[in-house]
mmCIF file of C-alpha atoms in Angstrom:
data_model
loop_
_atom_site.group_PDB
_atom_site.id
_atom_site.type_symbol
_atom_site.label_atom_id
_atom_site.label_comp_id
_atom_site.label_asym_id
_atom_site.label_seq_id
_atom_site.Cartn_x
_atom_site.Cartn_y
_atom_site.Cartn_z
ATOM 1 C CA MET A 1 0.053 0.053 0.095
ATOM 2 C CA SER A 2 1.378 3.338 -0.929
ATOM 3 C CA ASP A 3 1.481 6.499 1.370
ATOM 4 C CA PRO A 4 -2.205 7.989 1.945
ATOM 5 C CA LEU A 5 -3.549 10.429 -0.573
ATOM 6 C CA PRO A 6 -2.929 14.098 0.762
ATOM 7 C CA ALA A 7 -5.990 16.032 1.571
ATOM 8 C CA ALA A 8 -7.541 17.944 -1.200
ATOM 9 C CA THR A 9 -6.679 21.695 -1.010
ATOM 10 C CA GLY A 10 -8.926 23.300 -3.512
ATOM 11 C CA GLU A 11 -12.456 23.195 -4.801
ATOM 12 C CA LEU A 12 -13.613 21.389 -7.781
ATOM 13 C CA ARG A 13 -16.023 23.213 -10.198
ATOM 14 C CA ASP A 14 -18.441 22.816 -12.900
ATOM 15 C CA GLY A 15 -20.728 25.624 -13.354
ATOM 16 C CA ASP A 16 -23.090 25.840 -10.542
ATOM 17 C CA LEU A 17 -21.733 22.481 -9.044
ATOM 18 C CA VAL A 18 -18.917 22.691 -6.682
ATOM 19 C CA LEU A 19 -16.787 20.029 -4.926
ATOM 20 C CA ARG A 20 -15.650 21.538 -1.522
ATOM 21 C CA PRO A 21 -13.022 19.437 0.410
ATOM 22 C CA THR A 22 -14.057 18.154 3.782
ATOM 23 C CA ARG A 23 -12.365 16.493 6.844
ATOM 24 C CA SER A 24 -10.563 13.105 5.539
ATOM 25 C CA THR A 25 -11.680 10.389 7.512
ATOM 26 C CA GLY A 26 -11.084 6.459 7.227
ATOM 27 C CA GLY A 27 -8.580 7.032 4.470
ATOM 28 C CA PHE A 28 -11.000 8.838 2.447
ATOM 29 C CA ASP A 29 -10.547 12.342 1.219
ATOM 30 C CA GLY A 30 -14.057 13.763 1.205
ATOM 31 C CA PHE A 31 -15.834 16.631 -0.701
ATOM 32 C CA ALA A 32 -19.391 18.174 -0.040
ATOM 33 C CA VAL A 33 -21.296 18.468 -3.025
ATOM 34 C CA LEU A 34 -22.858 21.719 -3.512
ATOM 35 C CA VAL A 35 -25.238 23.160 -6.351
ATOM 36 C CA ASP A 36 -25.842 26.891 -5.893
ATOM 37 C CA ASP A 37 -24.004 26.924 -2.488
ATOM 38 C CA GLU A 38 -26.477 24.382 -1.091
ATOM 39 C CA ARG A 39 -25.207 20.800 -0.121
ATOM 40 C CA VAL A 40 -26.761 18.052 -2.005
ATOM 41 C CA GLY A 41 -24.458 15.200 -1.152
ATOM 42 C CA SER A 42 -20.888 13.935 -0.826
ATOM 43 C CA VAL A 43 -18.163 11.957 -2.680
ATOM 44 C CA ALA A 44 -14.832 10.791 -1.276
ATOM 45 C CA LEU A 45 -11.777 9.534 -2.854
ATOM 46 C CA ARG A 46 -9.242 6.913 -1.576
ATOM 47 C CA GLU A 47 -5.921 5.561 -2.579
ATOM 48 C CA GLU A 48 -6.107 1.832 -2.891
ATOM 49 C CA SER A 49 -2.618 1.377 -4.704
ATOM 50 C CA ALA A 50 -0.388 3.241 -6.726
ATOM 51 C CA GLY A 51 -2.211 4.750 -9.684
ATOM 52 C CA VAL A 52 -5.576 3.511 -8.288
ATOM 53 C CA ARG A 53 -8.393 5.651 -6.391
ATOM 54 C CA SER A 54 -11.690 4.203 -5.334
ATOM 55 C CA ALA A 55 -14.607 6.492 -5.059
ATOM 56 C CA ARG A 56 -17.865 6.303 -3.187
ATOM 57 C CA TRP A 57 -20.733 9.089 -3.160
ATOM 58 C CA ASN A 58 -24.068 9.839 -1.814
ATOM 59 C CA LEU A 59 -26.275 12.402 -3.804
ATOM 60 C CA GLY A 60 -29.575 11.254 -2.275
ATOM 61 C CA THR A 61 -32.608 9.954 -4.532
ATOM 62 C CA GLY A 62 -34.280 13.322 -5.303
ATOM 63 C CA PRO A 63 -35.057 14.185 -9.118
ATOM 64 C CA ASP A 64 -31.989 15.634 -9.835
ATOM 65 C CA ALA A 65 -29.734 13.133 -7.950
ATOM 66 C CA MET A 66 -28.961 11.246 -11.185
ATOM 67 C CA THR A 67 -27.683 14.427 -13.086
ATOM 68 C CA TRP A 68 -25.695 15.716 -9.966
ATOM 69 C CA ALA A 69 -23.953 11.971 -9.538
ATOM 70 C CA VAL A 70 -22.891 12.217 -13.179
ATOM 71 C CA ARG A 71 -21.420 15.594 -13.186
ATOM 72 C CA THR A 72 -20.017 14.929 -9.903
ATOM 73 C CA LEU A 73 -18.210 11.778 -10.989
ATOM 74 C CA ARG A 74 -16.816 13.509 -14.207
ATOM 75 C CA LEU A 75 -15.279 16.174 -12.325
ATOM 76 C CA VAL A 76 -13.740 13.480 -9.871
ATOM 77 C CA PHE A 77 -12.159 11.893 -13.127
ATOM 78 C CA ASP A 78 -10.669 15.076 -14.082
ATOM 79 C CA HIS A 79 -9.167 15.764 -10.760
ATOM 80 C CA THR A 80 -7.912 12.242 -10.061
ATOM 81 C CA PHE A 81 -6.453 11.689 -13.897
ATOM 82 C CA GLY A 82 -5.338 15.214 -14.265
ATOM 83 C CA GLU A 83 -4.139 16.634 -10.994
ATOM 84 C CA LEU A 84 -3.405 13.481 -8.917
ATOM 85 C CA GLY A 85 -1.885 11.553 -11.996
ATOM 86 C CA ALA A 86 -4.144 8.357 -11.374
ATOM 87 C CA THR A 87 -4.711 5.858 -14.026
ATOM 88 C CA ARG A 88 -7.814 4.073 -12.563
ATOM 89 C CA VAL A 89 -10.917 5.350 -10.520
ATOM 90 C CA GLU A 90 -12.974 2.396 -9.278
ATOM 91 C CA ALA A 91 -16.009 1.939 -7.239
ATOM 92 C CA ARG A 92 -17.912 -0.975 -5.520
ATOM 93 C CA VAL A 93 -21.778 -0.268 -5.762
ATOM 94 C CA PRO A 94 -24.011 -2.451 -3.890
ATOM 95 C CA VAL A 95 -26.184 -4.365 -6.473
ATOM 96 C CA ASP A 96 -29.554 -2.894 -5.223
ATOM 97 C CA ARG A 97 -28.111 0.559 -5.684
ATOM 98 C CA THR A 98 -29.482 0.625 -9.227
ATOM 99 C CA ALA A 99 -29.473 4.497 -9.901
ATOM 100 C CA ASP A 100 -25.842 4.609 -8.716
ATOM 101 C CA ILE A 101 -24.896 1.951 -11.007
ATOM 102 C CA ARG A 102 -26.546 3.776 -13.703
ATOM 103 C CA ALA A 103 -25.132 7.186 -13.009
ATOM 104 C CA ALA A 104 -21.664 5.507 -12.879
ATOM 105 C CA SER A 105 -22.165 4.087 -16.399
ATOM 106 C CA ILE A 106 -23.467 7.477 -17.764
ATOM 107 C CA ALA A 107 -20.477 9.270 -16.214
ATOM 108 C CA GLY A 108 -18.077 6.910 -18.106
ATOM 109 C CA MET A 109 -17.195 3.990 -15.734
ATOM 110 C CA ARG A 110 -17.407 0.360 -17.148
ATOM 111 C CA ARG A 111 -19.007 -2.612 -15.371
ATOM 112 C CA GLU A 112 -16.296 -4.969 -14.896
ATOM 113 C CA GLY A 113 -18.198 -7.870 -12.655
ATOM 114 C CA VAL A 114 -19.704 -8.542 -9.498
ATOM 115 C CA LEU A 115 -17.684 -8.901 -6.038
ATOM 116 C CA ARG A 116 -19.664 -11.470 -4.138
ATOM 117 C CA GLY A 117 -19.904 -12.463 -0.389
ATOM 118 C CA GLY A 118 -17.979 -11.179 2.517
ATOM 119 C CA SER A 119 -19.525 -9.005 5.251
ATOM 120 C CA ASP A 120 -21.087 -6.836 2.871
ATOM 121 C CA ALA A 121 -23.883 -7.266 0.235
ATOM 122 C CA ASP A 122 -22.716 -8.333 -3.533
ATOM 123 C CA ARG A 123 -21.230 -5.201 -4.998
ATOM 124 C CA VAL A 124 -20.862 -4.215 -8.785
ATOM 125 C CA LEU A 125 -17.330 -3.119 -9.655
ATOM 126 C CA VAL A 126 -17.279 -0.339 -11.908
ATOM 127 C CA ALA A 127 -14.078 1.606 -13.173
ATOM 128 C CA ARG A 128 -12.823 4.174 -15.444
ATOM 129 C CA LEU A 129 -9.131 4.330 -16.840
ATOM 130 C CA ALA A 130 -7.273 7.273 -17.855
ATOM 131 C CA ASP A 131 -7.009 6.314 -21.361
ATOM 132 C CA ASP A 132 -10.350 5.086 -21.827
ATOM 133 C CA PRO A 133 -11.867 6.806 -25.056
ATOM 134 C CA PRO A 134 -12.983 10.396 -24.466
ATOM 135 C CA LEU A 135 -16.867 10.385 -22.980
ATOM 136 C CA ASP A 136 -18.372 12.173 -25.799
ATOM 137 C CA SER A 137 -16.863 9.964 -28.424
ATOM 138 C CA ARG A 138 -18.476 6.776 -30.272
ATOM 139 C CA ASP A 139 -15.944 4.513 -28.873
ATOM 140 C CA ALA A 140 -16.663 5.441 -25.378
ATOM 141 C CA PHE A 141 -20.393 4.888 -26.019
ATOM 142 C CA ILE A 142 -19.921 1.490 -27.664
ATOM 143 C CA ALA A 143 -17.373 0.384 -24.826
ATOM 144 C CA ILE A 144 -19.752 1.359 -22.068
ATOM 145 C CA LEU A 145 -22.810 -0.369 -23.442
ATOM 146 C CA ASN A 146 -20.977 -3.470 -24.259
ATOM 147 C CA ALA A 147 -19.725 -3.658 -20.752
ATOM 148 C CA GLY A 148 -23.348 -3.198 -19.227
ATOM 149 C CA LEU A 149 -25.749 -4.789 -21.472
ATOM 150 C CA PRO A 150 -27.234 -8.274 -20.379
ATOM 151 C CA THR A 151 -25.939 -11.126 -22.561
ATOM 152 C CA LYS A 152 -27.769 -14.282 -23.802
ATOM 153 C CA ARG A 153 -26.324 -17.839 -23.558
ATOM 154 C CA VAL A 154 -26.700 -19.353 -26.773
ATOM 155 C CA ILE A 155 -26.664 -23.146 -27.588
ATOM 156 C CA SER A 156 -26.614 -24.943 -31.020
ATOM 157 C CA GLN A 157 -27.781 -28.555 -31.556
ATOM 158 C CA GLY A 158 -28.004 -30.551 -34.568
ATOM 159 C CA LEU A 159 -30.811 -33.011 -35.929
ATOM 160 C CA VAL A 160 -29.231 -35.869 -37.503
ATOM 161 C CA ARG A 161 -31.806 -38.699 -38.536
ATOM 162 C CA ASP A 162 -31.273 -42.178 -40.115
ATOM 163 C CA PRO A 163 -33.356 -43.412 -42.888
ATOM 164 C CA ALA A 164 -35.872 -44.842 -40.639
ATOM 165 C CA GLY A 165 -36.312 -41.452 -38.973
ATOM 166 C CA ARG A 166 -34.622 -42.243 -35.788
ATOM 167 C CA VAL A 167 -32.822 -39.523 -34.103
ATOM 168 C CA LEU A 168 -29.414 -39.292 -32.874
ATOM 169 C CA MET A 169 -29.090 -38.607 -29.059
ATOM 170 C CA CYS A 170 -25.966 -38.198 -26.844
ATOM 171 C CA GLU A 171 -25.940 -39.948 -23.405
ATOM 172 C CA LEU A 172 -24.012 -37.227 -21.338
ATOM 173 C CA THR A 173 -21.718 -37.871 -18.494
ATOM 174 C CA TYR A 174 -23.028 -34.869 -16.458
ATOM 175 C CA LYS A 175 -26.801 -35.129 -16.477
ATOM 176 C CA THR A 176 -29.415 -37.942 -16.719
ATOM 177 C CA GLU A 177 -31.472 -37.068 -19.661
ATOM 178 C CA TRP A 178 -30.111 -37.657 -23.073
ATOM 179 C CA ASP A 179 -29.578 -34.639 -25.512
ATOM 180 C CA LEU A 180 -29.167 -33.752 -29.108
ATOM 181 C CA PRO A 181 -25.712 -33.072 -30.281
ATOM 182 C CA GLY A 182 -24.208 -29.648 -29.875
ATOM 183 C CA GLY A 183 -23.259 -27.385 -27.175
ATOM 184 C CA VAL A 184 -22.817 -23.781 -25.715
ATOM 185 C CA ILE A 185 -21.520 -21.240 -28.181
ATOM 186 C CA GLU A 186 -18.335 -19.062 -27.316
ATOM 187 C CA VAL A 187 -18.187 -15.347 -27.352
ATOM 188 C CA GLY A 188 -17.763 -14.080 -30.923
ATOM 189 C CA GLU A 189 -18.754 -17.263 -32.375
ATOM 190 C CA SER A 190 -21.542 -17.985 -34.951
ATOM 191 C CA PRO A 191 -24.010 -20.444 -34.081
ATOM 192 C CA ALA A 192 -23.452 -22.595 -37.109
ATOM 193 C CA VAL A 193 -19.944 -22.414 -36.860
ATOM 194 C CA GLY A 194 -19.962 -23.164 -33.170
ATOM 195 C CA LEU A 195 -22.054 -26.303 -33.930
ATOM 196 C CA VAL A 196 -19.377 -27.628 -36.437
ATOM 197 C CA ARG A 197 -16.691 -27.155 -33.732
ATOM 198 C CA GLU A 198 -18.848 -28.891 -30.910
ATOM 199 C CA LEU A 199 -19.453 -31.916 -32.809
ATOM 200 C CA SER A 200 -15.946 -32.146 -34.154
ATOM 201 C CA GLU A 201 -14.556 -31.982 -30.273
ATOM 202 C CA GLU A 202 -17.290 -34.165 -28.909
ATOM 203 C CA LEU A 203 -17.957 -36.757 -31.707
ATOM 204 C CA GLY A 204 -14.929 -36.548 -33.960
ATOM 205 C CA VAL A 205 -16.822 -35.825 -36.845
ATOM 206 C CA THR A 206 -17.176 -33.062 -39.414
ATOM 207 C CA VAL A 207 -20.738 -32.005 -40.257
ATOM 208 C CA GLU A 208 -22.273 -29.766 -42.876
ATOM 209 C CA VAL A 209 -25.110 -27.573 -41.606
ATOM 210 C CA ARG A 210 -28.015 -27.445 -43.953
ATOM 211 C CA GLY A 211 -30.267 -25.065 -42.470
ATOM 212 C CA LEU A 212 -32.073 -23.766 -39.423
ATOM 213 C CA LEU A 213 -35.167 -25.456 -38.161
ATOM 214 C CA THR A 214 -35.923 -23.300 -35.173
ATOM 215 C CA VAL A 215 -34.783 -21.231 -32.221
ATOM 216 C CA THR A 216 -36.267 -21.958 -28.950
ATOM 217 C CA TRP A 217 -36.136 -19.833 -25.915
ATOM 218 C CA LEU A 218 -35.266 -22.016 -22.908
ATOM 219 C CA PRO A 219 -36.464 -20.739 -19.626
ATOM 220 C CA ALA A 220 -34.118 -20.909 -16.573
ATOM 221 C CA TRP A 221 -33.978 -24.426 -15.388
ATOM 222 C CA ARG A 222 -32.550 -26.413 -12.564
ATOM 223 C CA GLY A 223 -29.897 -23.542 -11.701
ATOM 224 C CA TRP A 224 -28.983 -23.002 -15.402
ATOM 225 C CA ASP A 225 -29.777 -19.391 -16.514
ATOM 226 C CA ASP A 226 -32.244 -19.008 -19.522
ATOM 227 C CA ALA A 227 -30.632 -19.347 -23.043
ATOM 228 C CA CYS A 228 -31.679 -19.357 -26.810
ATOM 229 C CA MET A 229 -31.371 -22.718 -28.453
ATOM 230 C CA PHE A 230 -30.580 -22.876 -32.448
ATOM 231 C CA LEU A 231 -31.750 -26.272 -33.882
ATOM 232 C CA PHE A 232 -29.901 -26.777 -37.124
ATOM 233 C CA ASP A 233 -30.724 -29.632 -39.823
ATOM 234 C CA LEU A 234 -27.767 -31.880 -40.412
ATOM 235 C CA GLY A 235 -29.230 -34.326 -42.699
ATOM 236 C CA VAL A 236 -29.682 -38.129 -42.784
ATOM 237 C CA ALA A 237 -26.907 -40.632 -42.023
ATOM 238 C CA GLU A 238 -26.693 -44.208 -42.034
ATOM 239 C CA PRO A 239 -26.788 -45.765 -38.776
ATOM 240 C CA GLU A 240 -23.324 -47.257 -39.133
ATOM 241 C CA ILE A 241 -21.903 -43.696 -38.850
ATOM 242 C CA VAL A 242 -21.706 -43.863 -35.106
ATOM 243 C CA ASP A 243 -19.075 -46.650 -35.374
ATOM 244 C CA THR A 244 -16.810 -43.758 -36.704
ATOM 245 C CA PHE A 245 -17.288 -41.387 -33.992
ATOM 246 C CA ASP A 246 -14.390 -40.622 -31.463
ATOM 247 C CA LEU A 247 -16.224 -39.515 -28.165
ATOM 248 C CA GLN A 248 -15.055 -36.947 -25.789
ATOM 249 C CA ALA A 249 -15.061 -39.192 -22.877
ATOM 250 C CA ASN A 250 -15.545 -36.489 -20.186
ATOM 251 C CA GLU A 251 -18.891 -35.399 -21.845
ATOM 252 C CA ILE A 252 -20.147 -38.144 -24.011
ATOM 253 C CA ALA A 253 -20.763 -41.674 -22.613
ATOM 254 C CA ALA A 254 -22.680 -43.057 -25.706
ATOM 255 C CA VAL A 255 -24.766 -42.212 -28.665
ATOM 256 C CA HIS A 256 -28.023 -43.656 -29.554
ATOM 257 C CA TRP A 257 -30.380 -43.729 -32.372
ATOM 258 C CA CYS A 258 -33.944 -42.871 -30.761
ATOM 259 C CA THR A 259 -37.320 -43.682 -31.777
ATOM 260 C CA PRO A 260 -40.336 -41.266 -30.400
ATOM 261 C CA ASP A 261 -40.706 -43.735 -27.463
ATOM 262 C CA ASP A 262 -37.034 -43.667 -26.759
ATOM 263 C CA LEU A 263 -37.098 -39.837 -26.655
ATOM 264 C CA SER A 264 -40.230 -39.958 -23.951
ATOM 265 C CA ALA A 265 -38.255 -42.007 -21.971
ATOM 266 C CA ARG A 266 -34.809 -40.355 -22.006
ATOM 267 C CA ALA A 267 -35.019 -36.787 -23.496
ATOM 268 C CA THR A 268 -36.067 -33.644 -21.531
ATOM 269 C CA ALA A 269 -39.600 -32.682 -21.752
ATOM 270 C CA ALA A 270 -38.516 -29.512 -23.815
ATOM 271 C CA SER A 271 -36.594 -31.616 -26.238
ATOM 272 C CA GLN A 272 -39.481 -34.195 -26.625
ATOM 273 C CA GLU A 273 -41.907 -31.343 -27.436
ATOM 274 C CA MET A 274 -39.534 -29.550 -29.932
ATOM 275 C CA LEU A 275 -38.754 -32.741 -31.718
ATOM 276 C CA ARG A 276 -42.573 -33.647 -31.852
ATOM 277 C CA HIS A 277 -43.243 -30.470 -33.676
ATOM 278 C CA VAL A 278 -40.384 -31.185 -36.129
ATOM 279 C CA ARG A 279 -41.784 -34.546 -36.810
ATOM 280 C CA GLU A 280 -45.323 -33.628 -37.384
ATOM 281 C CA GLY A 281 -44.217 -30.452 -39.661
ATOM 282 C CA THR A 282 -45.475 -27.851 -37.250
ATOM 283 C CA VAL A 283 -42.216 -26.321 -35.868
ATOM 284 C CA THR A 284 -42.144 -22.670 -36.179
ATOM 285 C CA ALA A 285 -39.177 -20.345 -36.980
ATOM 286 C CA TYR A 286 -39.372 -18.906 -33.143
ATOM 287 C CA ARG A 287 -40.763 -20.464 -30.115
ATOM 288 C CA ASP A 288 -40.633 -20.472 -26.428
ATOM 289 C CA ALA A 289 -40.145 -23.669 -24.780
ATOM 290 C CA PRO A 290 -42.761 -24.509 -22.165
ATOM 291 C CA LEU A 291 -41.777 -24.232 -18.485
ATOM 292 C CA ALA A 292 -40.511 -27.259 -16.902
ATOM 293 C CA PRO A 293 -42.497 -28.744 -14.077
#
């Protein structure tokens, strides 16, 4: 830990908004936040390590609190990066303080994750770096949104049938139900390319993606978050093709050609329902899976 941050000696000003130094406590150098000489809240900085300051603030919950918080944080950035020579300003905001998390984002801080557990409630870690793009730039806008917007898990699965109409299913090592071949798509990977990769890794086979059959939204289930599942047509194969597979032993215990009765006994309810619609020709381009019991 480096030496404590010296007490601020001057006011920071942005028009009618003023940050006035107050007494330093607990390692934090504080500022009273004033608008037209009326105190509306406070903000404080602490040196965590060389070049890194943490910030905390309280601007209340009034109708102008968001605006004041954003302007206050931007003054803090100018001060810490310009006058103090810091390279990073970060904050740990309780997850239920959504207005403060949003203010931090608008001010130019990027969401970096959630700090869990300990004596405090879970906290969102946000930060801004001295060399981040200027706040009014397109690059900054995109980066902040990318850091804070929700993401959706994508799963790709392939439908392979034999001449008798049986469906190829995988017996998995990590769950009871059998499933269609495929898996979770990686960041930046297309669903079709990801499916080809998954089957190469798990079955040792190269497949041709013939077309999209349906996209199914899967609600949260057994501790898994919700996801979108892309079902691709992989065509018809002779039953003996399974003899050429090189199974990834830590995930795939075996593969099976399944009749509708087999699916009823082994597949999840969501897979049974989807495959029934495919079999009957009633599957739609997009669909929501029924909620699991």
